[in-house]
Amino acid sequence: MTTRRLVLSRSAALIGAASTGLLLPQIARAQGAKVRVGLMLPYTGTFAQLGVAIENGFRMALDEQGGKLGGREIEWFKVDDESEPAKGVENANKLVQRDKVDVLVGTVHSGVQMGIQRVVRDSGTLSLIPNAGVHAATRALCAPNVFRTSFSNSQPTRALGQAMVAKGHKKAVWITWKYAAGDEAFEGFKESYTAAGGTIVKELGLPFPNVEFQALLTEIASLKPDAVACFFAGGGAAKFIRDYAAAGLKGKIPLYGSGFLTEGVLDAAGPAADGIITTMHYSDSLDTPRNRKFRLDYAKTFRMQPDVYAVQGYDTGLLLVQGANAVKGDLSAKPALYKAMEGAVIDSPRGKWTMSKSHNPVQDIYLRQVENKENKVIGVAAKALADSGAGCKMG
Ligand code: PHB
């Protein structure tokens, strides 16, 4: 009886409130309900430290706004996606269906991203990709509500082949984890290397996230190419660099890679990483006031050095701030929100970049070399490089 009376009197109050308009969700939002921000990132497994760096960078950008988005407080939701593609849809739905987030920030692994893409294309939830480079997300499966702040998988390696041939390395072996990120990085490498006159003598691979490199390194030793190029990242990259040196290949067959190979792993890899040349849309040593200030602030706040993942997380925050400010925090004003994000110029530690029509960064790619635990810039491998966006139809 008591419960029923309570329910009745509460619903009477609700009807009263609704008739004065107080309960209309859009008004409640615009007037200051919290923005629901969902993070779907790997916090365990070989990409765990990538997830942490992305979250750190993202929070730093929002903290610079007093921890608010378009004037509204933030409520945070987090899911560890474990870089497990089989759980991608289920994990994305935890944030979209259960937590009803206004924006989903994630993720690192290309296979998991495909799960997110399925969910957000159905729900229309704003989706910001702070790493995963899977081509489909900004090509055939692009969508007005999906924006990538990182790279497409073939973008960094599209600048690598030319640089290797210019150093006189005309015969190369390619090695990677066999999944979308490795396969699509190969696409960029193959195109640039063969266009510059290089020959790929062998493609080697192993399943993600295996790190039993020994047999493959023995094969490389017997193939005796001029150079090796690769895609690895996170914990697996640190082990690959150490194993490459331990197998006696360092100093004999120069090692090149998509720049993820040497991001966030230079302490773990130690001197085995010295001399590795890579291409990437960021470099620790970019000597600009913007990068110097970012690195100092990040190191002070988190007591560790930032890497490309921290920069991508930070830029994701900068993009969301620009969008949220343009609509005064009302993220349900979608056309205006998307328009502001499409036109945004991101003043990033990597250098200024803009969004392509398919919502992927148009950005410079640097040539870097590891020296004393730092990725030092040794040149610009490509200016304002855009992904093709092939097959993307918005709308
Ligand atoms: C990806 O799976 O798209 C991926 C993962 C780690 C990286 C880069 C790309 O460092």
mmCIF file of C-alpha atoms and ligand atoms in Angstrom:
data_model
loop_
_atom_site.group_PDB
_atom_site.id
_atom_site.type_symbol
_atom_site.label_atom_id
_atom_site.label_comp_id
_atom_site.label_asym_id
_atom_site.label_seq_id
_atom_site.Cartn_x
_atom_site.Cartn_y
_atom_site.Cartn_z
ATOM 1 C CA MET A 1 0.000 0.000 0.000
ATOM 2 C CA THR A 2 2.663 2.439 1.056
ATOM 3 C CA THR A 3 4.734 1.656 -2.020
ATOM 4 C CA ARG A 4 1.764 2.084 -4.300
ATOM 5 C CA ARG A 5 0.833 5.411 -2.784
ATOM 6 C CA LEU A 6 4.414 6.552 -3.130
ATOM 7 C CA VAL A 7 4.467 5.544 -6.783
ATOM 8 C CA LEU A 8 1.205 7.357 -7.421
ATOM 9 C CA SER A 9 2.239 10.531 -5.714
ATOM 10 C CA ARG A 10 5.630 10.468 -7.490
ATOM 11 C CA SER A 11 3.999 10.026 -10.856
ATOM 12 C CA ALA A 12 1.638 12.893 -10.105
ATOM 13 C CA ALA A 13 4.662 15.038 -9.417
ATOM 14 C CA LEU A 14 6.251 13.834 -12.657
ATOM 15 C CA ILE A 15 3.167 14.757 -14.665
ATOM 16 C CA GLY A 16 3.225 18.198 -13.105
ATOM 17 C CA ALA A 17 6.868 18.648 -13.954
ATOM 18 C CA ALA A 18 6.393 17.369 -17.498
ATOM 19 C CA SER A 19 3.579 19.798 -18.172
ATOM 20 C CA THR A 20 5.882 22.681 -17.308
ATOM 21 C CA GLY A 21 8.493 21.235 -19.664
ATOM 22 C CA LEU A 22 11.077 20.502 -16.998
ATOM 23 C CA LEU A 23 11.477 16.879 -17.900
ATOM 24 C CA LEU A 24 12.077 17.181 -21.625
ATOM 25 C CA PRO A 25 15.420 15.427 -21.984
ATOM 26 C CA GLN A 26 16.949 17.970 -24.375
ATOM 27 C CA ILE A 27 16.173 20.809 -21.983
ATOM 28 C CA ALA A 28 17.476 18.890 -19.007
ATOM 29 C CA ARG A 29 20.697 18.311 -20.954
ATOM 30 C CA ALA A 30 21.145 21.824 -22.193
ATOM 31 C CA GLN A 31 20.497 23.090 -18.699
ATOM 32 C CA GLY A 32 23.307 21.187 -17.124
ATOM 33 C CA ALA A 33 22.842 17.430 -16.738
ATOM 34 C CA LYS A 34 26.224 15.765 -16.972
ATOM 35 C CA VAL A 35 27.734 14.754 -20.310
ATOM 36 C CA ARG A 36 28.145 10.979 -20.318
ATOM 37 C CA VAL A 37 31.591 10.072 -21.660
ATOM 38 C CA GLY A 38 32.420 6.406 -22.262
ATOM 39 C CA LEU A 39 35.974 5.109 -22.598
ATOM 40 C CA MET A 40 36.396 1.737 -24.286
ATOM 41 C CA LEU A 41 40.109 0.937 -24.254
ATOM 42 C CA PRO A 42 42.486 -1.944 -23.516
ATOM 43 C CA TYR A 43 43.587 -1.863 -19.876
ATOM 44 C CA THR A 44 44.956 -5.422 -19.923
ATOM 45 C CA GLY A 45 47.046 -7.365 -22.459
ATOM 46 C CA THR A 46 49.783 -6.322 -24.883
ATOM 47 C CA PHE A 47 48.104 -2.923 -25.586
ATOM 48 C CA ALA A 48 47.346 -2.060 -21.929
ATOM 49 C CA GLN A 49 49.812 0.818 -21.728
ATOM 50 C CA LEU A 50 48.421 2.256 -24.970
ATOM 51 C CA GLY A 51 44.978 2.443 -23.373
ATOM 52 C CA VAL A 52 46.362 4.192 -20.307
ATOM 53 C CA ALA A 53 48.291 6.746 -22.384
ATOM 54 C CA ILE A 54 45.182 7.528 -24.465
ATOM 55 C CA GLU A 55 43.044 8.021 -21.348
ATOM 56 C CA ASN A 56 45.720 10.236 -19.752
ATOM 57 C CA GLY A 57 45.972 12.447 -22.835
ATOM 58 C CA PHE A 58 42.195 12.667 -23.224
ATOM 59 C CA ARG A 59 41.665 13.654 -19.584
ATOM 60 C CA MET A 60 44.452 16.209 -19.819
ATOM 61 C CA ALA A 61 42.681 18.037 -22.662
ATOM 62 C CA LEU A 62 39.419 18.127 -20.666
ATOM 63 C CA ASP A 63 41.200 19.178 -17.474
ATOM 64 C CA GLU A 64 42.517 22.178 -19.407
ATOM 65 C CA GLN A 65 38.801 23.136 -19.739
ATOM 66 C CA GLY A 66 38.238 22.880 -15.993
ATOM 67 C CA GLY A 67 37.080 19.274 -16.441
ATOM 68 C CA LYS A 68 33.983 20.376 -18.377
ATOM 69 C CA LEU A 69 32.597 20.009 -21.902
ATOM 70 C CA GLY A 70 30.804 23.022 -23.346
ATOM 71 C CA GLY A 71 30.249 24.178 -19.755
ATOM 72 C CA ARG A 72 28.770 20.882 -18.539
ATOM 73 C CA GLU A 73 30.145 18.506 -15.912
ATOM 74 C CA ILE A 74 31.246 15.052 -17.068
ATOM 75 C CA GLU A 75 30.206 11.628 -15.875
ATOM 76 C CA TRP A 76 32.726 8.928 -16.800
ATOM 77 C CA PHE A 77 32.121 5.296 -17.823
ATOM 78 C CA LYS A 78 34.898 2.797 -18.549
ATOM 79 C CA VAL A 79 35.142 -0.626 -20.173
ATOM 80 C CA ASP A 80 38.323 -2.711 -20.579
ATOM 81 C CA ASP A 81 38.041 -4.178 -24.098
ATOM 82 C CA GLU A 82 41.105 -6.430 -23.604
ATOM 83 C CA SER A 83 41.918 -5.995 -27.345
ATOM 84 C CA GLU A 84 39.504 -8.912 -27.815
ATOM 85 C CA PRO A 85 37.614 -8.606 -31.129
ATOM 86 C CA ALA A 86 35.133 -11.362 -30.202
ATOM 87 C CA LYS A 87 33.809 -9.153 -27.371
ATOM 88 C CA GLY A 88 33.807 -5.894 -29.368
ATOM 89 C CA VAL A 89 30.061 -5.574 -29.960
ATOM 90 C CA GLU A 90 29.142 -6.674 -26.441
ATOM 91 C CA ASN A 91 31.583 -4.226 -24.851
ATOM 92 C CA ALA A 92 30.473 -1.323 -27.047
ATOM 93 C CA ASN A 93 26.861 -2.065 -26.079
ATOM 94 C CA LYS A 94 27.748 -1.843 -22.391
ATOM 95 C CA LEU A 95 28.515 1.817 -22.995
ATOM 96 C CA VAL A 96 25.870 2.564 -25.634
ATOM 97 C CA GLN A 97 22.854 0.539 -24.441
ATOM 98 C CA ARG A 98 23.480 0.160 -20.719
ATOM 99 C CA ASP A 99 25.266 3.396 -19.804
ATOM 100 C CA LYS A 100 23.667 5.516 -22.552
ATOM 101 C CA VAL A 101 26.840 7.506 -23.173
ATOM 102 C CA ASP A 102 26.699 10.689 -25.254
ATOM 103 C CA VAL A 103 30.130 9.931 -26.714
ATOM 104 C CA LEU A 104 32.148 6.728 -26.995
ATOM 105 C CA VAL A 105 35.942 7.158 -27.059
ATOM 106 C CA GLY A 106 37.679 3.990 -28.285
ATOM 107 C CA THR A 107 39.669 2.023 -29.164
ATOM 108 C CA VAL A 108 43.181 0.742 -29.936
ATOM 109 C CA HIS A 109 42.731 -2.598 -31.759
ATOM 110 C CA SER A 110 41.372 -2.577 -35.331
ATOM 111 C CA GLY A 111 39.355 -5.792 -34.866
ATOM 112 C CA VAL A 112 37.650 -4.460 -31.739
ATOM 113 C CA GLN A 113 36.968 -1.179 -33.594
ATOM 114 C CA MET A 114 34.872 -3.077 -36.122
ATOM 115 C CA GLY A 115 32.573 -4.094 -33.249
ATOM 116 C CA ILE A 116 32.285 -0.472 -32.089
ATOM 117 C CA GLN A 117 31.609 0.626 -35.666
ATOM 118 C CA ARG A 118 28.685 -1.791 -35.976
ATOM 119 C CA VAL A 119 27.147 -0.561 -32.732
ATOM 120 C CA VAL A 120 27.557 3.186 -33.332
ATOM 121 C CA ARG A 121 26.401 3.032 -36.953
ATOM 122 C CA ASP A 122 23.159 1.526 -35.620
ATOM 123 C CA SER A 123 22.714 3.807 -32.605
ATOM 124 C CA GLY A 124 24.104 7.056 -34.064
ATOM 125 C CA THR A 125 26.221 7.577 -30.920
ATOM 126 C CA LEU A 126 29.114 9.994 -31.397
ATOM 127 C CA SER A 127 32.220 7.801 -31.796
ATOM 128 C CA LEU A 128 35.775 9.136 -31.506
ATOM 129 C CA ILE A 129 38.569 6.761 -32.527
ATOM 130 C CA PRO A 130 41.774 7.639 -30.639
ATOM 131 C CA ASN A 131 43.954 4.957 -32.270
ATOM 132 C CA ALA A 132 42.632 1.953 -34.247
ATOM 133 C CA GLY A 133 43.552 2.512 -37.893
ATOM 134 C CA VAL A 134 41.203 0.039 -39.579
ATOM 135 C CA HIS A 135 40.539 1.370 -43.085
ATOM 136 C CA ALA A 136 36.817 0.553 -43.163
ATOM 137 C CA ALA A 137 36.045 2.990 -40.313
ATOM 138 C CA THR A 138 36.801 5.976 -42.554
ATOM 139 C CA ARG A 139 36.309 4.283 -45.925
ATOM 140 C CA ALA A 140 33.448 1.921 -46.883
ATOM 141 C CA LEU A 141 31.854 1.972 -43.403
ATOM 142 C CA CYS A 142 32.394 5.673 -42.678
ATOM 143 C CA ALA A 143 29.580 7.507 -40.883
ATOM 144 C CA PRO A 144 28.692 11.124 -39.981
ATOM 145 C CA ASN A 145 28.948 10.313 -36.245
ATOM 146 C CA VAL A 146 32.399 8.635 -36.453
ATOM 147 C CA PHE A 147 35.609 10.703 -36.286
ATOM 148 C CA ARG A 148 39.170 9.389 -36.134
ATOM 149 C CA THR A 149 41.907 11.481 -34.486
ATOM 150 C CA SER A 150 44.816 9.100 -35.072
ATOM 151 C CA PHE A 151 45.689 7.676 -38.518
ATOM 152 C CA SER A 152 44.562 5.063 -41.032
ATOM 153 C CA ASN A 153 46.641 1.882 -40.921
ATOM 154 C CA SER A 154 48.388 2.514 -44.234
ATOM 155 C CA GLN A 155 49.128 6.205 -43.545
ATOM 156 C CA PRO A 156 52.445 5.887 -41.625
ATOM 157 C CA THR A 157 53.860 3.140 -43.884
ATOM 158 C CA ARG A 158 52.888 5.006 -47.045
ATOM 159 C CA ALA A 159 55.861 7.235 -46.241
ATOM 160 C CA LEU A 160 58.268 4.419 -45.291
ATOM 161 C CA GLY A 161 59.203 2.685 -48.562
ATOM 162 C CA GLN A 162 60.673 5.767 -50.226
ATOM 163 C CA ALA A 163 62.840 6.494 -47.167
ATOM 164 C CA MET A 164 64.255 2.943 -47.165
ATOM 165 C CA VAL A 165 65.120 2.941 -50.863
ATOM 166 C CA ALA A 166 66.720 6.372 -50.458
ATOM 167 C CA LYS A 167 69.105 4.709 -47.955
ATOM 168 C CA GLY A 168 69.972 2.094 -50.578
ATOM 169 C CA HIS A 169 67.897 -0.775 -49.135
ATOM 170 C CA LYS A 170 66.320 -2.322 -52.199
ATOM 171 C CA LYS A 171 65.374 -5.799 -50.955
ATOM 172 C CA ALA A 172 63.228 -6.047 -47.867
ATOM 173 C CA VAL A 173 61.431 -8.587 -45.711
ATOM 174 C CA TRP A 174 58.113 -7.499 -44.151
ATOM 175 C CA ILE A 175 57.003 -8.954 -40.816
ATOM 176 C CA THR A 176 53.872 -8.301 -38.738
ATOM 177 C CA TRP A 177 50.990 -9.607 -36.669
ATOM 178 C CA LYS A 178 48.436 -11.027 -39.101
ATOM 179 C CA TYR A 179 45.314 -8.949 -38.536
ATOM 180 C CA ALA A 180 43.793 -5.805 -40.045
ATOM 181 C CA ALA A 181 46.381 -3.392 -38.608
ATOM 182 C CA GLY A 182 49.363 -5.405 -39.890
ATOM 183 C CA ASP A 183 47.790 -6.257 -43.229
ATOM 184 C CA GLU A 184 46.747 -2.669 -43.934
ATOM 185 C CA ALA A 185 50.114 -1.299 -42.798
ATOM 186 C CA PHE A 186 51.609 -3.703 -45.350
ATOM 187 C CA GLU A 187 49.395 -2.186 -48.053
ATOM 188 C CA GLY A 188 50.960 1.247 -47.467
ATOM 189 C CA PHE A 189 54.462 -0.197 -47.274
ATOM 190 C CA LYS A 190 54.105 -2.287 -50.422
ATOM 191 C CA GLU A 191 52.795 0.631 -52.435
ATOM 192 C CA SER A 192 55.514 3.059 -51.339
ATOM 193 C CA TYR A 193 58.406 0.575 -51.457
ATOM 194 C CA THR A 194 57.659 -0.876 -54.872
ATOM 195 C CA ALA A 195 56.885 2.584 -56.331
ATOM 196 C CA ALA A 196 60.362 3.667 -55.187
ATOM 197 C CA GLY A 197 61.935 0.641 -56.923
ATOM 198 C CA GLY A 198 62.255 -1.748 -53.946
ATOM 199 C CA THR A 199 61.433 -5.466 -53.963
ATOM 200 C CA ILE A 200 59.702 -7.283 -51.110
ATOM 201 C CA VAL A 201 61.395 -10.684 -50.973
ATOM 202 C CA LYS A 202 59.141 -12.210 -48.303
ATOM 203 C CA GLU A 203 56.108 -11.419 -46.136
ATOM 204 C CA LEU A 204 56.225 -13.018 -42.696
ATOM 205 C CA GLY A 205 53.531 -13.045 -40.042
ATOM 206 C CA LEU A 206 52.229 -14.510 -36.815
ATOM 207 C CA PRO A 207 48.838 -14.280 -35.116
ATOM 208 C CA PHE A 208 48.078 -11.341 -32.762
ATOM 209 C CA PRO A 209 49.254 -11.115 -29.967
ATOM 210 C CA ASN A 210 51.864 -13.930 -30.226
ATOM 211 C CA VAL A 211 55.474 -13.050 -29.466
ATOM 212 C CA GLU A 212 57.272 -16.271 -30.441
ATOM 213 C CA PHE A 213 59.509 -14.553 -32.982
ATOM 214 C CA GLN A 214 62.460 -16.987 -32.945
ATOM 215 C CA ALA A 215 61.676 -19.115 -36.025
ATOM 216 C CA LEU A 216 60.829 -16.022 -38.076
ATOM 217 C CA LEU A 217 64.055 -14.271 -37.064
ATOM 218 C CA THR A 218 66.024 -17.361 -38.099
ATOM 219 C CA GLU A 219 64.289 -17.203 -41.469
ATOM 220 C CA ILE A 220 65.185 -13.521 -41.853
ATOM 221 C CA ALA A 221 68.841 -14.337 -41.120
ATOM 222 C CA SER A 222 68.878 -16.902 -43.904
ATOM 223 C CA LEU A 223 67.044 -14.654 -46.400
ATOM 224 C CA LYS A 224 69.680 -11.904 -45.889
ATOM 225 C CA PRO A 225 67.559 -8.951 -47.121
ATOM 226 C CA ASP A 226 69.007 -5.411 -47.244
ATOM 227 C CA ALA A 227 66.509 -4.389 -44.539
ATOM 228 C CA VAL A 228 63.471 -5.491 -42.535
ATOM 229 C CA ALA A 229 60.244 -3.477 -42.183
ATOM 230 C CA CYS A 230 57.482 -4.285 -39.715
ATOM 231 C CA PHE A 231 54.340 -3.405 -37.808
ATOM 232 C CA PHE A 232 54.289 -4.251 -34.086
ATOM 233 C CA ALA A 233 53.115 -2.210 -31.106
ATOM 234 C CA GLY A 234 52.969 -2.170 -27.312
ATOM 235 C CA GLY A 235 54.466 -4.990 -25.259
ATOM 236 C CA GLY A 236 54.969 -7.156 -28.359
ATOM 237 C CA ALA A 237 57.008 -4.405 -30.049
ATOM 238 C CA ALA A 238 59.409 -4.156 -27.097
ATOM 239 C CA LYS A 239 59.974 -7.918 -27.248
ATOM 240 C CA PHE A 240 60.440 -7.915 -31.028
ATOM 241 C CA ILE A 241 63.140 -5.233 -30.768
ATOM 242 C CA ARG A 242 64.983 -7.151 -28.028
ATOM 243 C CA ASP A 243 64.671 -10.498 -29.822
ATOM 244 C CA TYR A 244 65.889 -8.951 -33.097
ATOM 245 C CA ALA A 245 69.079 -7.824 -31.362
ATOM 246 C CA ALA A 246 69.466 -11.083 -29.405
ATOM 247 C CA ALA A 247 69.221 -13.034 -32.683
ATOM 248 C CA GLY A 248 72.295 -11.123 -33.883
ATOM 249 C CA LEU A 249 70.440 -9.183 -36.600
ATOM 250 C CA LYS A 250 70.926 -5.692 -35.165
ATOM 251 C CA GLY A 251 73.840 -3.951 -36.908
ATOM 252 C CA LYS A 252 73.673 -6.444 -39.799
ATOM 253 C CA ILE A 253 70.199 -5.950 -41.268
ATOM 254 C CA PRO A 254 68.732 -2.497 -40.530
ATOM 255 C CA LEU A 255 65.295 -2.551 -38.888
ATOM 256 C CA TYR A 256 62.564 -0.156 -40.051
ATOM 257 C CA GLY A 257 58.933 0.107 -39.081
ATOM 258 C CA SER A 258 55.698 1.894 -38.810
ATOM 259 C CA GLY A 259 56.534 4.214 -35.883
ATOM 260 C CA PHE A 260 54.385 2.331 -33.364
ATOM 261 C CA LEU A 261 57.322 -0.082 -33.114
ATOM 262 C CA THR A 262 59.230 2.436 -31.001
ATOM 263 C CA GLU A 263 56.371 4.224 -29.167
ATOM 264 C CA GLY A 264 56.158 3.850 -25.409
ATOM 265 C CA VAL A 265 58.651 0.962 -25.415
ATOM 266 C CA LEU A 266 62.044 2.631 -25.410
ATOM 267 C CA ASP A 267 62.706 2.003 -21.702
ATOM 268 C CA ALA A 268 61.650 -1.633 -22.013
ATOM 269 C CA ALA A 269 63.637 -2.188 -25.220
ATOM 270 C CA GLY A 270 66.835 -0.493 -23.999
ATOM 271 C CA PRO A 271 69.892 -0.161 -26.294
ATOM 272 C CA ALA A 272 68.454 -2.810 -28.664
ATOM 273 C CA ALA A 273 66.248 0.000 -30.067
ATOM 274 C CA ASP A 274 69.091 2.393 -30.930
ATOM 275 C CA GLY A 275 69.223 3.303 -34.609
ATOM 276 C CA ILE A 276 65.789 1.976 -35.626
ATOM 277 C CA ILE A 277 64.229 4.223 -38.303
ATOM 278 C CA THR A 278 60.462 4.641 -38.485
ATOM 279 C CA THR A 279 57.736 6.847 -39.981
ATOM 280 C CA MET A 280 55.017 8.342 -37.780
ATOM 281 C CA HIS A 281 52.710 11.350 -37.392
ATOM 282 C CA TYR A 282 54.504 12.375 -34.182
ATOM 283 C CA SER A 283 57.986 12.561 -32.734
ATOM 284 C CA ASP A 284 59.111 13.166 -29.138
ATOM 285 C CA SER A 285 61.713 15.639 -30.298
ATOM 286 C CA LEU A 286 59.485 17.982 -32.345
ATOM 287 C CA ASP A 287 60.968 21.296 -31.338
ATOM 288 C CA THR A 288 57.855 23.451 -31.153
ATOM 289 C CA PRO A 289 56.503 25.423 -28.174
ATOM 290 C CA ARG A 290 53.276 23.392 -28.442
ATOM 291 C CA ASN A 291 55.056 20.020 -28.154
ATOM 292 C CA ARG A 292 57.474 21.189 -25.466
ATOM 293 C CA LYS A 293 54.625 22.481 -23.274
ATOM 294 C CA PHE A 294 52.553 19.331 -23.826
ATOM 295 C CA ARG A 295 55.459 17.076 -22.877
ATOM 296 C CA LEU A 296 56.239 19.072 -19.755
ATOM 297 C CA ASP A 297 52.601 19.212 -18.582
ATOM 298 C CA TYR A 298 52.077 15.512 -19.258
ATOM 299 C CA ALA A 299 55.265 14.482 -17.444
ATOM 300 C CA LYS A 300 54.332 16.635 -14.436
ATOM 301 C CA THR A 301 50.785 15.292 -14.261
ATOM 302 C CA PHE A 302 51.374 11.607 -14.904
ATOM 303 C CA ARG A 303 55.035 11.137 -13.897
ATOM 304 C CA MET A 304 55.842 9.473 -17.220
ATOM 305 C CA GLN A 305 56.829 10.537 -20.728
ATOM 306 C CA PRO A 306 54.062 10.929 -23.322
ATOM 307 C CA ASP A 307 54.106 8.975 -26.596
ATOM 308 C CA VAL A 308 52.038 9.051 -29.785
ATOM 309 C CA TYR A 309 49.112 7.381 -27.992
ATOM 310 C CA ALA A 310 49.033 10.116 -25.353
ATOM 311 C CA VAL A 311 49.040 12.707 -28.155
ATOM 312 C CA GLN A 312 46.160 10.957 -29.948
ATOM 313 C CA GLY A 313 44.157 10.833 -26.693
ATOM 314 C CA TYR A 314 44.892 14.517 -26.101
ATOM 315 C CA ASP A 315 43.819 15.434 -29.643
ATOM 316 C CA THR A 316 40.610 13.437 -29.180
ATOM 317 C CA GLY A 317 39.890 15.688 -26.203
ATOM 318 C CA LEU A 318 40.745 18.833 -28.207
ATOM 319 C CA LEU A 319 38.366 17.782 -30.986
ATOM 320 C CA LEU A 320 35.530 17.009 -28.589
ATOM 321 C CA VAL A 321 36.056 20.330 -26.785
ATOM 322 C CA GLN A 322 35.806 22.228 -30.085
ATOM 323 C CA GLY A 323 32.613 20.373 -30.988
ATOM 324 C CA ALA A 324 31.034 20.743 -27.532
ATOM 325 C CA ASN A 325 31.853 24.460 -27.352
ATOM 326 C CA ALA A 326 30.244 25.069 -30.741
ATOM 327 C CA VAL A 327 26.924 23.633 -29.474
ATOM 328 C CA LYS A 328 27.293 25.006 -25.912
ATOM 329 C CA GLY A 329 27.416 21.507 -24.489
ATOM 330 C CA ASP A 330 24.280 20.234 -26.198
ATOM 331 C CA LEU A 331 25.708 17.149 -27.918
ATOM 332 C CA SER A 332 22.230 16.261 -29.203
ATOM 333 C CA ALA A 333 22.532 19.179 -31.693
ATOM 334 C CA LYS A 334 24.137 16.763 -34.134
ATOM 335 C CA PRO A 335 24.340 18.667 -37.447
ATOM 336 C CA ALA A 336 25.999 21.651 -35.745
ATOM 337 C CA LEU A 337 28.248 19.379 -33.667
ATOM 338 C CA TYR A 338 29.468 17.412 -36.684
ATOM 339 C CA LYS A 339 29.955 20.566 -38.734
ATOM 340 C CA ALA A 340 32.176 22.073 -36.041
ATOM 341 C CA MET A 341 34.218 18.876 -35.758
ATOM 342 C CA GLU A 342 34.571 18.522 -39.519
ATOM 343 C CA GLY A 343 35.916 22.059 -39.768
ATOM 344 C CA ALA A 344 38.157 21.853 -36.713
ATOM 345 C CA VAL A 345 41.848 22.675 -36.953
ATOM 346 C CA ILE A 346 43.541 20.713 -34.183
ATOM 347 C CA ASP A 347 46.510 22.526 -32.675
ATOM 348 C CA SER A 348 48.240 19.290 -31.720
ATOM 349 C CA PRO A 349 51.653 18.534 -30.221
ATOM 350 C CA ARG A 350 52.209 16.638 -33.511
ATOM 351 C CA GLY A 351 51.607 19.863 -35.510
ATOM 352 C CA LYS A 352 48.340 21.328 -36.776
ATOM 353 C CA TRP A 353 46.017 18.898 -38.561
ATOM 354 C CA THR A 354 42.559 18.915 -40.144
ATOM 355 C CA MET A 355 39.825 16.343 -40.843
ATOM 356 C CA SER A 356 39.492 14.771 -44.284
ATOM 357 C CA LYS A 357 36.012 14.440 -45.810
ATOM 358 C CA SER A 358 35.869 10.862 -44.512
ATOM 359 C CA HIS A 359 36.829 12.021 -40.937
ATOM 360 C CA ASN A 360 40.477 10.932 -40.786
ATOM 361 C CA PRO A 361 43.417 13.271 -40.016
ATOM 362 C CA VAL A 362 45.272 15.016 -42.838
ATOM 363 C CA GLN A 363 48.735 15.196 -41.304
ATOM 364 C CA ASP A 364 52.495 15.324 -41.750
ATOM 365 C CA ILE A 365 54.464 12.100 -41.382
ATOM 366 C CA TYR A 366 57.915 12.380 -39.806
ATOM 367 C CA LEU A 367 60.989 10.249 -40.357
ATOM 368 C CA ARG A 368 62.484 9.406 -36.954
ATOM 369 C CA GLN A 369 65.458 7.528 -35.569
ATOM 370 C CA VAL A 370 65.850 6.155 -32.062
ATOM 371 C CA GLU A 371 68.702 7.755 -30.166
ATOM 372 C CA ASN A 372 69.149 7.537 -26.400
ATOM 373 C CA LYS A 373 65.600 6.410 -25.674
ATOM 374 C CA GLU A 374 64.095 9.122 -27.826
ATOM 375 C CA ASN A 375 62.435 9.176 -31.261
ATOM 376 C CA LYS A 376 64.463 11.950 -32.913
ATOM 377 C CA VAL A 377 63.093 13.666 -36.032
ATOM 378 C CA ILE A 378 65.463 13.244 -38.960
ATOM 379 C CA GLY A 379 63.111 14.520 -41.674
ATOM 380 C CA VAL A 380 59.575 14.956 -42.929
ATOM 381 C CA ALA A 381 58.607 11.843 -44.907
ATOM 382 C CA ALA A 382 55.276 13.213 -46.186
ATOM 383 C CA LYS A 383 53.486 16.574 -45.935
ATOM 384 C CA ALA A 384 49.713 16.801 -45.268
ATOM 385 C CA LEU A 385 49.138 13.130 -46.061
ATOM 386 C CA ALA A 386 45.462 12.126 -46.385
ATOM 387 C CA ASP A 387 43.903 8.681 -46.488
ATOM 388 C CA SER A 388 42.052 7.973 -49.750
ATOM 389 C CA GLY A 389 38.704 7.532 -47.979
ATOM 390 C CA ALA A 390 37.869 5.124 -50.807
ATOM 391 C CA GLY A 391 34.219 4.027 -50.786
ATOM 392 C CA CYS A 392 33.135 6.480 -48.064
ATOM 393 C CA LYS A 393 29.627 7.835 -48.564
ATOM 394 C CA MET A 394 28.355 9.965 -45.699
ATOM 395 C CA GLY A 395 24.700 10.286 -44.971
HETATM 396 C C1 PHB B 1 45.343 -1.280 -34.596
HETATM 397 O O1 PHB B 1 44.968 -2.417 -34.260
HETATM 398 O O2 PHB B 1 44.695 -0.587 -35.411
HETATM 399 C C2 PHB B 1 46.574 -0.712 -34.010
HETATM 400 C C3 PHB B 1 47.013 -1.141 -32.772
HETATM 401 C C4 PHB B 1 48.163 -0.595 -32.219
HETATM 402 C C5 PHB B 1 48.857 0.382 -32.892
HETATM 403 C C6 PHB B 1 48.431 0.825 -34.142
HETATM 404 C C7 PHB B 1 47.275 0.270 -34.704
HETATM 405 O O3 PHB B 1 49.937 0.919 -32.364
#
